Short mmCIF file of C-alpha atoms and ligand atoms in Angstrom, two decimals:
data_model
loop_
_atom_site.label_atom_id
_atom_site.label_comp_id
_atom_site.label_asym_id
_atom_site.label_seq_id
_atom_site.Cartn_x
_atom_site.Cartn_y
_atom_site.Cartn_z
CA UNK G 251 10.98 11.66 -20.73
CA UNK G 252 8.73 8.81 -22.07
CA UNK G 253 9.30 6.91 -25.26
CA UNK G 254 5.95 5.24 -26.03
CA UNK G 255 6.55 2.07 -27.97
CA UNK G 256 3.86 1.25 -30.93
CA UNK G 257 1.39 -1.34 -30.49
CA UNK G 258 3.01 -4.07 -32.18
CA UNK G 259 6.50 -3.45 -31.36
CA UNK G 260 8.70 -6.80 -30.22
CA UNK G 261 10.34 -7.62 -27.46
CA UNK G 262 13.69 -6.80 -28.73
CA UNK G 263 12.41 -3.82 -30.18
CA UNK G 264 12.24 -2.37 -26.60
CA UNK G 265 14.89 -4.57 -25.15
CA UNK G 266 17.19 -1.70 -27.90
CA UNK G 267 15.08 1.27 -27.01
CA UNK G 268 16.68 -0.04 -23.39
CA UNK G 269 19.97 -0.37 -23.85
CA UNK G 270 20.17 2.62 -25.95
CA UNK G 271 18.79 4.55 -23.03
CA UNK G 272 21.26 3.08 -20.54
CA UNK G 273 23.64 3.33 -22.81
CA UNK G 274 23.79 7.41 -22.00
CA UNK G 275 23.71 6.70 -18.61
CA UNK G 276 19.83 6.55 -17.80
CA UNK G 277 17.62 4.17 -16.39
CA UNK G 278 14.84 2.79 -18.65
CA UNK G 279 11.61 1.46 -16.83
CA UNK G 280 9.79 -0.78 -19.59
CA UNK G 281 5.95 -0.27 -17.97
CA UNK G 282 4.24 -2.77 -20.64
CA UNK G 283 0.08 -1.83 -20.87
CA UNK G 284 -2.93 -3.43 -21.93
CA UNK G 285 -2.39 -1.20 -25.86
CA UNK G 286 1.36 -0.32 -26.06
CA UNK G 287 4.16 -0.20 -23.72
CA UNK G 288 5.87 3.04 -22.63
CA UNK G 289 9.75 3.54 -21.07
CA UNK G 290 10.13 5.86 -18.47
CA UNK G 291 13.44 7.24 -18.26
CA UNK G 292 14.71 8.33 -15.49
CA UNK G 293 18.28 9.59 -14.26
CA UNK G 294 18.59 12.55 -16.43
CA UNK G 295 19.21 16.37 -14.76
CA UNK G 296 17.72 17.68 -17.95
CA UNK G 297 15.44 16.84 -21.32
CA UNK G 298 17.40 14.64 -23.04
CA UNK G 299 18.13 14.54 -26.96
CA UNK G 300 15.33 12.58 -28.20
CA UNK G 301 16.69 12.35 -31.86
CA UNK G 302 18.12 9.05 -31.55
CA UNK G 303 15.48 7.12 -29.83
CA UNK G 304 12.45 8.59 -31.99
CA UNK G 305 14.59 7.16 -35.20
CA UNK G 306 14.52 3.21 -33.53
CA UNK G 307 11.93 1.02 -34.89
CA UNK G 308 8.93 0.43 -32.95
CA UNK G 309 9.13 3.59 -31.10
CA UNK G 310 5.65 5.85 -31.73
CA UNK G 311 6.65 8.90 -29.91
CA UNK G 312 9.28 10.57 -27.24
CA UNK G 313 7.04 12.82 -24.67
CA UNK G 314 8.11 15.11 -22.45
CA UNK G 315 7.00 14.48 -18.68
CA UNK G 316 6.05 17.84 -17.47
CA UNK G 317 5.00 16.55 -14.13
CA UNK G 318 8.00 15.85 -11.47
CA UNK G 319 6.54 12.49 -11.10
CA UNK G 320 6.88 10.48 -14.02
CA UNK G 321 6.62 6.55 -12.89
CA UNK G 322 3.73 6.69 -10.63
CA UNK G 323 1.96 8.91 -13.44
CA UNK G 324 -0.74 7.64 -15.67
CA UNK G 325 1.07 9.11 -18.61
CA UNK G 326 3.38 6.11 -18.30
CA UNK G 327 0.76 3.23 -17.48
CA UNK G 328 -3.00 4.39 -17.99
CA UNK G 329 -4.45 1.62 -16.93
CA UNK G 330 -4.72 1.01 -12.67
CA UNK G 331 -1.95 -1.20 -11.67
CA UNK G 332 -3.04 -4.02 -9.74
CA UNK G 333 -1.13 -5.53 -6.81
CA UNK G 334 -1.68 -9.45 -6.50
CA UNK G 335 -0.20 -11.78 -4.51
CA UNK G 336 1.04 -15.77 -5.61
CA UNK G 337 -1.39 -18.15 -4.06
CA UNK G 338 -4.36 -15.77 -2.36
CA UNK G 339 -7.25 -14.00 -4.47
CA UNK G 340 -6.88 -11.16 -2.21
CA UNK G 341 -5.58 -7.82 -4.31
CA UNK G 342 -5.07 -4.24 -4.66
CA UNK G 343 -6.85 -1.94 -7.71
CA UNK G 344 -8.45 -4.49 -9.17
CA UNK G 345 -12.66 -4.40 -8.97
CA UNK G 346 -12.11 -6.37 -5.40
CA UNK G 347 -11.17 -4.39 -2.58
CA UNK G 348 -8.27 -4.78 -0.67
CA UNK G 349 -9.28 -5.41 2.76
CA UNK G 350 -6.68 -5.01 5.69
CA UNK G 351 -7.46 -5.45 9.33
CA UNK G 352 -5.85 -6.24 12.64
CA UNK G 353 -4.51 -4.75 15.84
CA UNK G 354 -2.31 -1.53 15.91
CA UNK G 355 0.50 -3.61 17.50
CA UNK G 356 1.13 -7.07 18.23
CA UNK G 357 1.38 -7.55 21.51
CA UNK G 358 1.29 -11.55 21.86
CA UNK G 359 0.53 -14.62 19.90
CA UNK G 360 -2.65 -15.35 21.91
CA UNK G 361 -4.07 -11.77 20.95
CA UNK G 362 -2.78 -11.79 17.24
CA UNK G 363 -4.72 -15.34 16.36
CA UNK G 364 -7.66 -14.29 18.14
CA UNK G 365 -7.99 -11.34 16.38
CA UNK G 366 -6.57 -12.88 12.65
CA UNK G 367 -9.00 -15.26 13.34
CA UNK G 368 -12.19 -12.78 13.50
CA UNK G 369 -10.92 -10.53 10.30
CA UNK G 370 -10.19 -13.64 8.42
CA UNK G 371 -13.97 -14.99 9.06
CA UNK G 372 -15.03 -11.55 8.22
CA UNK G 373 -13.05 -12.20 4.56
CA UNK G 374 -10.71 -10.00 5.11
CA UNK G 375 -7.79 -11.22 2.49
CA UNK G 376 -4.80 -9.19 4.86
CA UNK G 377 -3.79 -9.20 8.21
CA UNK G 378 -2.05 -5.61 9.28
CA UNK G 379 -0.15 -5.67 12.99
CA UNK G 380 2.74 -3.43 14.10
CA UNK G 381 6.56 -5.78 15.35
CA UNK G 382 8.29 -2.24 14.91
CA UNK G 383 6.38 0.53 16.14
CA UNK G 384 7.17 4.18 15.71
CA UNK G 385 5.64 5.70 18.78
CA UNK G 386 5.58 9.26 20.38
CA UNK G 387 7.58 8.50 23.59
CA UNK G 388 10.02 6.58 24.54
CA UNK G 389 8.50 4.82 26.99
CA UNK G 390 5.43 3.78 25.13
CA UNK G 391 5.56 -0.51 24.12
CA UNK G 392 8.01 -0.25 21.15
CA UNK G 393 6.62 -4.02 19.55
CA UNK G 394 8.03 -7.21 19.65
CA UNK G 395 10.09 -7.11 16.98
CA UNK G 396 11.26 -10.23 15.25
CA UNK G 397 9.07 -12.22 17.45
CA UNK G 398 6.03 -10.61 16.41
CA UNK G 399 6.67 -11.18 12.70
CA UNK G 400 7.27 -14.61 13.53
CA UNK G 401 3.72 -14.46 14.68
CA UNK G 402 2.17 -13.01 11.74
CA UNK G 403 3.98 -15.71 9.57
CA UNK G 404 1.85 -18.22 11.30
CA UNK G 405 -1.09 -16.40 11.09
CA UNK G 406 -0.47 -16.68 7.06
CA UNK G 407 -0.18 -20.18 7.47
CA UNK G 408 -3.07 -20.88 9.44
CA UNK G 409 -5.62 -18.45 8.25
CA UNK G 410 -4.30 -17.68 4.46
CA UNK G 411 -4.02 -13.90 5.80
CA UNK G 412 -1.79 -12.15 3.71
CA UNK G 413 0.72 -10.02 6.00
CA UNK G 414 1.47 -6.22 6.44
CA UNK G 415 3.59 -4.68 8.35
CA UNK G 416 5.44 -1.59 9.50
CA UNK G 417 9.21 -1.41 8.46
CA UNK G 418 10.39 1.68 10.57
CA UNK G 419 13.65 1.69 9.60
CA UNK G 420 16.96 0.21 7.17
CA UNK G 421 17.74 -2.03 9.68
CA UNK G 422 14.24 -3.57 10.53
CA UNK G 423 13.72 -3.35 6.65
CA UNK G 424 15.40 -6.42 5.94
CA UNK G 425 13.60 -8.61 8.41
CA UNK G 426 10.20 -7.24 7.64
CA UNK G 427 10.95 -7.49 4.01
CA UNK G 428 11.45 -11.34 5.17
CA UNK G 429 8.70 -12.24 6.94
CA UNK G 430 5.74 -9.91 5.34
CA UNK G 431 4.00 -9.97 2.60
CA UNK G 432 3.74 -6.14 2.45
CA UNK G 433 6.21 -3.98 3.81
CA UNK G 434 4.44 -0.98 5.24
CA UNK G 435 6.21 2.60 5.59
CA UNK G 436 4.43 4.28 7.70
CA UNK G 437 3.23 8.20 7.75
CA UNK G 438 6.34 9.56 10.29
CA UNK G 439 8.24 8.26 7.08
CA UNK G 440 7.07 9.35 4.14
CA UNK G 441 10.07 11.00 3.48
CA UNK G 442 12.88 9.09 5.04
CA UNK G 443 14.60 8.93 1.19
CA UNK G 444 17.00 6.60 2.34
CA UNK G 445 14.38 3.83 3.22
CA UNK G 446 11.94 4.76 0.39
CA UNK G 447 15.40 3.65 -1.43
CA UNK G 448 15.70 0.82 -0.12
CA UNK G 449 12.07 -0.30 -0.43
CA UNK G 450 12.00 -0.01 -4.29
CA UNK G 451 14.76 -1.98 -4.41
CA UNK G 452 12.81 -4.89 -3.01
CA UNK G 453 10.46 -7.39 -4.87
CA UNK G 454 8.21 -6.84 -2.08
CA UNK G 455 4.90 -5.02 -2.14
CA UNK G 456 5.09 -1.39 -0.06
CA UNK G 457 2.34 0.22 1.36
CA UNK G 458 3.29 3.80 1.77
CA UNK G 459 1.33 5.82 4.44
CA UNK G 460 0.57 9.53 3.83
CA UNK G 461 3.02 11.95 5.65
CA UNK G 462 1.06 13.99 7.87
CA UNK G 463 1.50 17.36 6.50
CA UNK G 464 2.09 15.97 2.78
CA UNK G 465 0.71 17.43 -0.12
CA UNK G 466 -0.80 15.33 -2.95
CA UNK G 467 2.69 16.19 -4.64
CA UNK G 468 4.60 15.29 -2.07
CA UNK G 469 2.86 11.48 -1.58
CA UNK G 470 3.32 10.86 -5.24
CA UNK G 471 6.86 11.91 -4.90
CA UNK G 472 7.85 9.85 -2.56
CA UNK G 473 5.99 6.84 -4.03
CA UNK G 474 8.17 7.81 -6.95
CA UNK G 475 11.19 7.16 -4.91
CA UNK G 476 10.44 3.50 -4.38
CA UNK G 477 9.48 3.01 -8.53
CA UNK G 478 11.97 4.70 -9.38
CA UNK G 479 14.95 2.05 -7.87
CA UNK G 480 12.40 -0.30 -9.91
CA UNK G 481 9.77 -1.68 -7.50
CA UNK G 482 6.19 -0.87 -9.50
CA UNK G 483 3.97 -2.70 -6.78
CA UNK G 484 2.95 0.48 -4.49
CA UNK G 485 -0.04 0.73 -2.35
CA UNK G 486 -0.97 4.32 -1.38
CA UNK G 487 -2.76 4.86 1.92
CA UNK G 488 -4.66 7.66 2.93
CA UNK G 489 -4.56 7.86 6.80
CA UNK G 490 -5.31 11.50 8.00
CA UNK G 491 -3.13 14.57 8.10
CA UNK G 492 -3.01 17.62 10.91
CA UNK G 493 -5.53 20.20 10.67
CA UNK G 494 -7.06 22.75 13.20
CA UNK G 495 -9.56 20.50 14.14
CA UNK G 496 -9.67 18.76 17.55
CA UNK G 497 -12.85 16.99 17.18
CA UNK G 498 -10.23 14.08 15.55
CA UNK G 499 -6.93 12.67 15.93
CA UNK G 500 -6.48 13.31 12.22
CA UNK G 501 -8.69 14.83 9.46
CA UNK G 502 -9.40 12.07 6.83
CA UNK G 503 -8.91 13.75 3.79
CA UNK G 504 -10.93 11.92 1.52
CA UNK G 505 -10.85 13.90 -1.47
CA UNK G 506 -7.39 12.59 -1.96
CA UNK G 507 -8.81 9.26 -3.48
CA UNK G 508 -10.28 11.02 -6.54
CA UNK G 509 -7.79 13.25 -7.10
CA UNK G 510 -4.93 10.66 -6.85
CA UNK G 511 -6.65 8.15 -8.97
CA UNK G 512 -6.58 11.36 -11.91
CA UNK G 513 -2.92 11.49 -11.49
CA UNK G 514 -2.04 8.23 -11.21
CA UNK G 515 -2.20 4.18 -11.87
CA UNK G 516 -1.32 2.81 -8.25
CA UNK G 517 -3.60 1.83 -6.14
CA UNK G 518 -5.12 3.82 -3.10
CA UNK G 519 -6.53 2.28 0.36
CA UNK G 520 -7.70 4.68 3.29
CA UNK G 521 -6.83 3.81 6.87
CA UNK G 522 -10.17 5.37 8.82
CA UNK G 523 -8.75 4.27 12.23
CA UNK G 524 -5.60 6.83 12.27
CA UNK G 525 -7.39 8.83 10.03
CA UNK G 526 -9.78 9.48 12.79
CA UNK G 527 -8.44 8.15 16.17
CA UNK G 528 -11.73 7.40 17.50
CA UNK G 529 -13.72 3.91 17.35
CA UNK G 530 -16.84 5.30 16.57
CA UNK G 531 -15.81 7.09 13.50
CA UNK G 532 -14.59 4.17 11.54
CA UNK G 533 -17.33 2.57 10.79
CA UNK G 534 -18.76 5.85 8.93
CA UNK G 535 -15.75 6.85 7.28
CA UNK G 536 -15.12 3.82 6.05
CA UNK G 537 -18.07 3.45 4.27
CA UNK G 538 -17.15 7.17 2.92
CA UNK G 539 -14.17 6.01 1.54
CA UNK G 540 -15.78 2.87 -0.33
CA UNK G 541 -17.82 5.67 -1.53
CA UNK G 542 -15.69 7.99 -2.65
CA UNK G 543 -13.78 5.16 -4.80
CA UNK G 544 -11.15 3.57 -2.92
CA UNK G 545 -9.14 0.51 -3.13
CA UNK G 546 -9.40 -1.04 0.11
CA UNK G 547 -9.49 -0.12 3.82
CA UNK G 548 -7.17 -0.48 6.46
CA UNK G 549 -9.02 -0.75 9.38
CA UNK G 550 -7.24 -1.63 12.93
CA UNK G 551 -9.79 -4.40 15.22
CA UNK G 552 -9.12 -5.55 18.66
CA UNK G 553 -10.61 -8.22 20.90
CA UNK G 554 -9.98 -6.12 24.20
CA UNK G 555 -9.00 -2.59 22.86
CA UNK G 556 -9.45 -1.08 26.40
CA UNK G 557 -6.36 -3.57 27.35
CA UNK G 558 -4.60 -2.66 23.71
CA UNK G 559 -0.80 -1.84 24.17
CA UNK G 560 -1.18 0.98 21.36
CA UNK G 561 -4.19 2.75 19.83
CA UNK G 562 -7.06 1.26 21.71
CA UNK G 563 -9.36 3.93 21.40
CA UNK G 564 -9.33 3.65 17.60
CA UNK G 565 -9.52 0.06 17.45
CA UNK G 566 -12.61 -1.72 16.77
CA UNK G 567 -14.19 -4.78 18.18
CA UNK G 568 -14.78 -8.16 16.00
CA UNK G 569 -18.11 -8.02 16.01
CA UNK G 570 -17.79 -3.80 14.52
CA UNK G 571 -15.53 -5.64 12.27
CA UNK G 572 -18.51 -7.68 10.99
CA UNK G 573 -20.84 -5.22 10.96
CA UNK G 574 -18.17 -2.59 8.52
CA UNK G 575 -17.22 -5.97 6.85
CA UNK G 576 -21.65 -6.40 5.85
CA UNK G 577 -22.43 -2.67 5.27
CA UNK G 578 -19.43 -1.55 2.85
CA UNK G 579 -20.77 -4.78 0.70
CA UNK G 580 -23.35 -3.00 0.07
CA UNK G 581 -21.86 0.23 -0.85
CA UNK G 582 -19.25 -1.23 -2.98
CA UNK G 583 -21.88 -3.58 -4.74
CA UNK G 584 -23.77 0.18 -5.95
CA UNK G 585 -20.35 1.42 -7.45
CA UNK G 586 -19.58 -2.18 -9.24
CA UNK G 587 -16.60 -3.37 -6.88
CA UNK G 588 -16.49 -5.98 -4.89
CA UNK G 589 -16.06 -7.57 -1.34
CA UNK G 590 -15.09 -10.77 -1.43
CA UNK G 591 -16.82 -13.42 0.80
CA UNK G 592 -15.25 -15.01 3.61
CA UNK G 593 -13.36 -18.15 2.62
CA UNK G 594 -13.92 -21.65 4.38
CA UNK G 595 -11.24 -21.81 7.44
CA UNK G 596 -10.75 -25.03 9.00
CA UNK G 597 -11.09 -25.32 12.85
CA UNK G 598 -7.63 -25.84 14.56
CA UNK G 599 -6.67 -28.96 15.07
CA UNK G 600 -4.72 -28.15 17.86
CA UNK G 601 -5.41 -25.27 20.71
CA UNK G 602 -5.29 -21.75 19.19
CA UNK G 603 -1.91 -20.51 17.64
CA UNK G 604 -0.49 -23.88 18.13
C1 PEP L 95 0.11 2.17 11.76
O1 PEP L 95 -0.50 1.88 10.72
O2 PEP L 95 0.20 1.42 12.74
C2 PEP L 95 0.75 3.50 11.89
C3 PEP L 95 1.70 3.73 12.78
O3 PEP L 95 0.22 4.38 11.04
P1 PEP L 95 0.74 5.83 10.59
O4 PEP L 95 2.12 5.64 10.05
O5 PEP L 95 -0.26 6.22 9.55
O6 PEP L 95 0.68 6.72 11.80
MN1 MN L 96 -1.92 2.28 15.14
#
């Protein structure tokens, strides 16, 4: 249920509407707007008696949610929510994309700044790289772990790069949640409920990764999850799921941007590199998904991908990196969004990485 507040209702007004809600034994989500704000309530196994909250002063209606998502839907917030972050103009669903770019993994400080270095020239705002990797075999490189997020939070020092990265766990949550700026959950966990849990009860941005075989449903569900323990700031990434085809790693399902942004407020970025698994796709999907509307690209760049420790033969060079950087300006410049320019980095005063 939803109890939209009028326009000019107080603070106190739905401070009551609030406590009267948790006073049954719900949770009430105040989601203020740019016209009114609503209350999501959430907790209930049925409708609840909406008698007693319509009666309260400054509320202008009680809806039922049909939907089984109820936070994540626009019929709580209409307008796009809009992830920022303290102290960089880099951003999520507002007219700027949100552009994220770096290697799959990292594999060592030298090969993190050299590449944070290119993507940050390039104006990418956020630097993606994998200390926790969820990987096929055993036996594949499993990241560096605490060291390599130690690396990324020098790359936000030096470069201003804000950081995302994969949390593949509850124990690897906490450090991640730590050190990043953006604590990714990645597609193999799109429905690990325990961790979605324990995401939304961080004040840290998520970045939740399509499941492979998830339906539009099922991605807004799980989203869900993480609002409804109380953290709103959700990025949605669209990065491929399994089809019959064979010509890909992944098939990029694009229409997914459209039909999200319908449904709901949060902000959605496509990830063309898993999406497609092959180097020279990205570039053209990429500018696809600028088309079709989204709200940034994740995009995974390395300086020697044939030497990469994971995903090589997705991962494009720097200078690709430009190139995709200069061409989706153009694209996003028709549909009145923006790519912001690069910003003025110092050179090092000391050798690379310090
Ligand atoms: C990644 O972004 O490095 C990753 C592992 O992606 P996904 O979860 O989409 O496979
Ligand atoms: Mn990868």
């Amino acid at each position: 249920m939803l109890v939209v507040m009028k326009a000019h209702a107080t603070e106190e007004q739905v401070r009551a509407v609030c406590e009267r809600i948790e006073s049954f034994g719900y949770r009430a989500h105040p989601i203020p707007g740019a016209q009114r704000t609503a209350i999501g309530i959430t907790g209930n196994k049925g409708p609840m008696e909406p008698g007693s909250l319509e009666e309260m002063t400054g509320v202008q209606d009680v809806i039922y949610v049909t939907k089984p998502y109820k936070l994540v839907s626009r019929d709580v917030k209409e307008e796009d929510t809009v992830v920022s972050f303290p102290g960089s103009d880099g951003s999520f669903g507002s007219r700027d994309l949100g552009i994220v770019a770096g290697p799959c993994s990292i594999e060592s400080r030298e090969q993190a700044f050299i590449v944070a270095e290119r993507v940050a020239r390039a104006g990418a705002r956020f630097f993606r790289g994998g200390a926790y990797k969820p990987r096929t075999s055993p036996y594949a490189f499993q990241g560096l772990g605490e060291e390599g997020l130690k690396i990324m939070a020098d790359i936000r020092d030096r470069f201003g790069l804000r950081i995302i990265t994969e949390a593949i766990d509850n124990e690897s949550l906490d450090l991640v949640a730590e050190y990043a700026d953006v604590i990714q959950i990645g597609a193999r966990n799109m429905q690990n409920f325990s961790l979605l849990k324990k995401a939304g009860r961080m004040r840290k941005p998520v970045m939740l990764k399509r499941g492979m075989s998830a339906t539009l449903e099922e991605f807004l569900m799980a989203a869900e999850y993480i609002l409804s323990e109380g953290n709103y700031q959700v990025i949605l990434c669209e990065r491929g799921v399994r089809t019959f085809a064979d010509h890909t790693r992944n098939t990029l399902d694009l229409s997914i941007v459209p039909a999200v942004q319908r449904l709901s407020h949060l902000p959605i970025v496509v990830d063309p590199s898993h999406g497609t698994g092959k180097r020279n796709k990205v570039l053209p999907l990429s500018l696809a998904a600028v088309a079709v509307g989204a709200d940034g690209l994740m995009v995974e760049v390395h300086h020697d991908p044939d030497h990469a420790l994971s995903d090589g033969a997705q991962s494009i060079f720097p200078d690709q990196f430009d190139e995709l950087m200069a061409e989706i300006r153009q694209i996003a410049a028709i549909l009145h969004r923006n790519v912001q320019e690069p910003p003025r980095i110092e050179p090092a005063a000391a050798k690379a990485g310090g």
